[in-house]
Amino acid sequence: MKKIKNIVTIVAIASMSLFAVGCNMVQKTPEAIQKTVVAKVGDEKITMADINKELEPQINQLKEQYGEDYLNSDEVKKQLADAKKSVLNNLVTEKIFLKKADELKLTEDKDKIDEEVKKQFDEIKASFGDDDKFQEQLKLAGLTEEKFTEAIRKQVIGQRVNDYIFKDVSVSDEDVQKFYDENKETQFVDQPGAKISHILVADEDTAKEIKTKLNNGEDFAKLAGEYGTDGTKDKGGELGFIEYTNPNYDKDFMEAAKTLGEGEVSEPVKTQFGYHIIKATELKKDQVVKEFDSVKDQIKSYLDNKQKDDQYNSTLDQWKKDLKVEIHEDKLT
């Protein structure tokens, strides 16, 4: 189902037109509501019928989940309203992309597009193992093979448009270095902490027994493997480097860990999980700025994504102006 969701426009849940109340319902028949124009892209119109068609599978899911009275929930009503706005914007963007793909001559090699569509279709179908499972998922998504193929085609063309938008996006080594220099003191800092290992057991007596063995010189990792009751037992009890301010660990556990010197082992520490024997190594008592080489790939990825987001949004805004796009969310009924 995950693969299908990557192809088809799927939103959380469906259309508010089925439960709209008030003067609009008095003034308009259901047929008139379906014909209501909620957006224009050039000379193409998007109507409520288009919105409801996209949302039909989600309406069916709601009925199965909540029954026929699912529209009585205020929470569901809000979700439905949000879903309709999402579908509307997706359809507008889709029409813009298809128009621009033709205008930019990105669809002239029809044979190559057909080949890519078939390849993706076959790969997705094969991922379900057999045809019955594939057909079942298509049905759940409200699709036929023909509609699914067309959805893939739109995705392939959409990717070409994205590639066109991003063709000039480039992050240089200088850009990465500049971002690091300007932000290293705030964004690329290791807080005080230590490499923490522990041995977790269920009762205090066992914890004291382990502590005695450690005091007599037995190996911590060996005892972790022998006594430990959590997943770290297979790697010597290692939890990795943990900042002392990390909120994801038990407060009593971290308070004990903070008191340990290099290589020291705690007395038994009780938490909600049981009793811990804690060991600390590779202590870092002060903030340490991370080395450039350790974060440069992370920075480059961030800058690349940011440039793409900015380029996408500015290009789409300009195309909306070029095509005189009109969006009327207030007419969603």
JSON list of N, CA and C in Angstrom, two decimals, residues 69-102:
[
{"chain": "A", "resi": 69, "resn": "ASP", "atom": "N", "xyz": [-22.64, 7.35, 10.32]},
{"chain": "A", "resi": 69, "resn": "ASP", "atom": "CA", "xyz": [-22.76, 8.62, 11.03]},
{"chain": "A", "resi": 69, "resn": "ASP", "atom": "C", "xyz": [-21.40, 9.28, 11.29]},
{"chain": "A", "resi": 70, "resn": "TYR", "atom": "N", "xyz": [-20.40, 8.95, 10.49]},
{"chain": "A", "resi": 70, "resn": "TYR", "atom": "CA", "xyz": [-19.05, 9.49, 10.70]},
{"chain": "A", "resi": 70, "resn": "TYR", "atom": "C", "xyz": [-19.02, 11.01, 10.60]},
{"chain": "A", "resi": 71, "resn": "LEU", "atom": "N", "xyz": [-20.00, 11.61, 9.93]},
{"chain": "A", "resi": 71, "resn": "LEU", "atom": "CA", "xyz": [-20.01, 13.06, 9.76]},
{"chain": "A", "resi": 71, "resn": "LEU", "atom": "C", "xyz": [-20.44, 13.80, 11.02]},
{"chain": "A", "resi": 72, "resn": "ASN", "atom": "N", "xyz": [-20.82, 13.09, 12.06]},
{"chain": "A", "resi": 72, "resn": "ASN", "atom": "CA", "xyz": [-21.25, 13.74, 13.30]},
{"chain": "A", "resi": 72, "resn": "ASN", "atom": "C", "xyz": [-20.08, 14.23, 14.14]},
{"chain": "A", "resi": 73, "resn": "SER", "atom": "N", "xyz": [-18.87, 13.81, 13.80]},
{"chain": "A", "resi": 73, "resn": "SER", "atom": "CA", "xyz": [-17.69, 14.17, 14.58]},
{"chain": "A", "resi": 73, "resn": "SER", "atom": "C", "xyz": [-17.11, 15.50, 14.10]},
{"chain": "A", "resi": 74, "resn": "ASP", "atom": "N", "xyz": [-16.91, 16.45, 15.04]},
{"chain": "A", "resi": 74, "resn": "ASP", "atom": "CA", "xyz": [-16.29, 17.73, 14.68]},
{"chain": "A", "resi": 74, "resn": "ASP", "atom": "C", "xyz": [-14.85, 17.53, 14.21]},
{"chain": "A", "resi": 75, "resn": "GLU", "atom": "N", "xyz": [-14.17, 16.57, 14.84]},
{"chain": "A", "resi": 75, "resn": "GLU", "atom": "CA", "xyz": [-12.78, 16.29, 14.44]},
{"chain": "A", "resi": 75, "resn": "GLU", "atom": "C", "xyz": [-12.73, 15.79, 13.00]},
{"chain": "A", "resi": 76, "resn": "VAL", "atom": "N", "xyz": [-13.65, 14.90, 12.65]},
{"chain": "A", "resi": 76, "resn": "VAL", "atom": "CA", "xyz": [-13.69, 14.39, 11.29]},
{"chain": "A", "resi": 76, "resn": "VAL", "atom": "C", "xyz": [-14.03, 15.50, 10.31]},
{"chain": "A", "resi": 77, "resn": "LYS", "atom": "N", "xyz": [-14.94, 16.38, 10.70]},
{"chain": "A", "resi": 77, "resn": "LYS", "atom": "CA", "xyz": [-15.30, 17.50, 9.82]},
{"chain": "A", "resi": 77, "resn": "LYS", "atom": "C", "xyz": [-14.08, 18.36, 9.50]},
{"chain": "A", "resi": 78, "resn": "LYS", "atom": "N", "xyz": [-13.26, 18.63, 10.52]},
{"chain": "A", "resi": 78, "resn": "LYS", "atom": "CA", "xyz": [-12.06, 19.43, 10.28]},
{"chain": "A", "resi": 78, "resn": "LYS", "atom": "C", "xyz": [-11.09, 18.70, 9.38]},
{"chain": "A", "resi": 79, "resn": "GLN", "atom": "N", "xyz": [-10.94, 17.40, 9.61]},
{"chain": "A", "resi": 79, "resn": "GLN", "atom": "CA", "xyz": [-10.05, 16.61, 8.76]},
{"chain": "A", "resi": 79, "resn": "GLN", "atom": "C", "xyz": [-10.54, 16.60, 7.32]},
{"chain": "A", "resi": 80, "resn": "LEU", "atom": "N", "xyz": [-11.83, 16.53, 7.15]},
{"chain": "A", "resi": 80, "resn": "LEU", "atom": "CA", "xyz": [-12.40, 16.53, 5.81]},
{"chain": "A", "resi": 80, "resn": "LEU", "atom": "C", "xyz": [-12.13, 17.86, 5.11]},
{"chain": "A", "resi": 81, "resn": "ALA", "atom": "N", "xyz": [-12.31, 18.95, 5.85]},
{"chain": "A", "resi": 81, "resn": "ALA", "atom": "CA", "xyz": [-12.06, 20.27, 5.27]},
{"chain": "A", "resi": 81, "resn": "ALA", "atom": "C", "xyz": [-10.61, 20.41, 4.85]},
{"chain": "A", "resi": 82, "resn": "ASP", "atom": "N", "xyz": [-9.69, 19.97, 5.72]},
{"chain": "A", "resi": 82, "resn": "ASP", "atom": "CA", "xyz": [-8.26, 20.02, 5.39]},
{"chain": "A", "resi": 82, "resn": "ASP", "atom": "C", "xyz": [-7.94, 19.14, 4.19]},
{"chain": "A", "resi": 83, "resn": "ALA", "atom": "N", "xyz": [-8.59, 17.97, 4.13]},
{"chain": "A", "resi": 83, "resn": "ALA", "atom": "CA", "xyz": [-8.35, 17.04, 3.03]},
{"chain": "A", "resi": 83, "resn": "ALA", "atom": "C", "xyz": [-8.76, 17.66, 1.70]},
{"chain": "A", "resi": 84, "resn": "LYS", "atom": "N", "xyz": [-9.89, 18.34, 1.69]},
{"chain": "A", "resi": 84, "resn": "LYS", "atom": "CA", "xyz": [-10.36, 18.96, 0.45]},
{"chain": "A", "resi": 84, "resn": "LYS", "atom": "C", "xyz": [-9.40, 20.04, -0.04]},
{"chain": "A", "resi": 85, "resn": "LYS", "atom": "N", "xyz": [-8.88, 20.83, 0.90]},
{"chain": "A", "resi": 85, "resn": "LYS", "atom": "CA", "xyz": [-7.91, 21.87, 0.52]},
{"chain": "A", "resi": 85, "resn": "LYS", "atom": "C", "xyz": [-6.64, 21.24, -0.05]},
{"chain": "A", "resi": 86, "resn": "SER", "atom": "N", "xyz": [-6.21, 20.15, 0.58]},
{"chain": "A", "resi": 86, "resn": "SER", "atom": "CA", "xyz": [-5.01, 19.46, 0.11]},
{"chain": "A", "resi": 86, "resn": "SER", "atom": "C", "xyz": [-5.20, 18.91, -1.30]},
{"chain": "A", "resi": 87, "resn": "VAL", "atom": "N", "xyz": [-6.35, 18.27, -1.54]},
{"chain": "A", "resi": 87, "resn": "VAL", "atom": "CA", "xyz": [-6.64, 17.73, -2.87]},
{"chain": "A", "resi": 87, "resn": "VAL", "atom": "C", "xyz": [-6.71, 18.85, -3.90]},
{"chain": "A", "resi": 88, "resn": "LEU", "atom": "N", "xyz": [-7.36, 19.95, -3.54]},
{"chain": "A", "resi": 88, "resn": "LEU", "atom": "CA", "xyz": [-7.48, 21.09, -4.46]},
{"chain": "A", "resi": 88, "resn": "LEU", "atom": "C", "xyz": [-6.10, 21.59, -4.89]},
{"chain": "A", "resi": 89, "resn": "ASN", "atom": "N", "xyz": [-5.22, 21.79, -3.93]},
{"chain": "A", "resi": 89, "resn": "ASN", "atom": "CA", "xyz": [-3.88, 22.29, -4.25]},
{"chain": "A", "resi": 89, "resn": "ASN", "atom": "C", "xyz": [-3.07, 21.28, -5.05]},
{"chain": "A", "resi": 90, "resn": "ASN", "atom": "N", "xyz": [-3.25, 19.99, -4.75]},
{"chain": "A", "resi": 90, "resn": "ASN", "atom": "CA", "xyz": [-2.56, 18.96, -5.52]},
{"chain": "A", "resi": 90, "resn": "ASN", "atom": "C", "xyz": [-3.02, 18.95, -6.98]},
{"chain": "A", "resi": 91, "resn": "LEU", "atom": "N", "xyz": [-4.33, 19.08, -7.19]},
{"chain": "A", "resi": 91, "resn": "LEU", "atom": "CA", "xyz": [-4.86, 19.09, -8.55]},
{"chain": "A", "resi": 91, "resn": "LEU", "atom": "C", "xyz": [-4.40, 20.32, -9.32]},
{"chain": "A", "resi": 92, "resn": "VAL", "atom": "N", "xyz": [-4.35, 21.46, -8.66]},
{"chain": "A", "resi": 92, "resn": "VAL", "atom": "CA", "xyz": [-3.86, 22.68, -9.31]},
{"chain": "A", "resi": 92, "resn": "VAL", "atom": "C", "xyz": [-2.41, 22.50, -9.74]},
{"chain": "A", "resi": 93, "resn": "THR", "atom": "N", "xyz": [-1.57, 22.01, -8.83]},
{"chain": "A", "resi": 93, "resn": "THR", "atom": "CA", "xyz": [-0.16, 21.79, -9.15]},
{"chain": "A", "resi": 93, "resn": "THR", "atom": "C", "xyz": [-0.01, 20.78, -10.28]},
{"chain": "A", "resi": 94, "resn": "GLU", "atom": "N", "xyz": [-0.80, 19.72, -10.24]},
{"chain": "A", "resi": 94, "resn": "GLU", "atom": "CA", "xyz": [-0.74, 18.70, -11.30]},
{"chain": "A", "resi": 94, "resn": "GLU", "atom": "C", "xyz": [-1.04, 19.30, -12.67]},
{"chain": "A", "resi": 95, "resn": "LYS", "atom": "N", "xyz": [-2.08, 20.12, -12.75]},
{"chain": "A", "resi": 95, "resn": "LYS", "atom": "CA", "xyz": [-2.44, 20.72, -14.04]},
{"chain": "A", "resi": 95, "resn": "LYS", "atom": "C", "xyz": [-1.37, 21.70, -14.51]},
{"chain": "A", "resi": 96, "resn": "ILE", "atom": "N", "xyz": [-0.79, 22.45, -13.58]},
{"chain": "A", "resi": 96, "resn": "ILE", "atom": "CA", "xyz": [0.29, 23.37, -13.94]},
{"chain": "A", "resi": 96, "resn": "ILE", "atom": "C", "xyz": [1.46, 22.59, -14.51]},
{"chain": "A", "resi": 97, "resn": "PHE", "atom": "N", "xyz": [1.85, 21.51, -13.83]},
{"chain": "A", "resi": 97, "resn": "PHE", "atom": "CA", "xyz": [2.99, 20.71, -14.27]},
{"chain": "A", "resi": 97, "resn": "PHE", "atom": "C", "xyz": [2.75, 20.11, -15.65]},
{"chain": "A", "resi": 98, "resn": "LEU", "atom": "N", "xyz": [1.55, 19.59, -15.88]},
{"chain": "A", "resi": 98, "resn": "LEU", "atom": "CA", "xyz": [1.26, 18.97, -17.18]},
{"chain": "A", "resi": 98, "resn": "LEU", "atom": "C", "xyz": [1.29, 20.01, -18.30]},
{"chain": "A", "resi": 99, "resn": "LYS", "atom": "N", "xyz": [0.77, 21.19, -18.03]},
{"chain": "A", "resi": 99, "resn": "LYS", "atom": "CA", "xyz": [0.80, 22.25, -19.04]},
{"chain": "A", "resi": 99, "resn": "LYS", "atom": "C", "xyz": [2.24, 22.68, -19.31]},
{"chain": "A", "resi": 100, "resn": "LYS", "atom": "N", "xyz": [3.02, 22.87, -18.26]},
{"chain": "A", "resi": 100, "resn": "LYS", "atom": "CA", "xyz": [4.40, 23.32, -18.43]},
{"chain": "A", "resi": 100, "resn": "LYS", "atom": "C", "xyz": [5.26, 22.24, -19.08]},
{"chain": "A", "resi": 101, "resn": "ALA", "atom": "N", "xyz": [4.96, 20.99, -18.80]},
{"chain": "A", "resi": 101, "resn": "ALA", "atom": "CA", "xyz": [5.71, 19.89, -19.43]},
{"chain": "A", "resi": 101, "resn": "ALA", "atom": "C", "xyz": [5.56, 19.95, -20.94]},
{"chain": "A", "resi": 102, "resn": "ASP", "atom": "N", "xyz": [4.35, 20.20, -21.42]},
{"chain": "A", "resi": 102, "resn": "ASP", "atom": "CA", "xyz": [4.12, 20.33, -22.86]},
{"chain": "A", "resi": 102, "resn": "ASP", "atom": "C", "xyz": [4.80, 21.59, -23.40]}
]
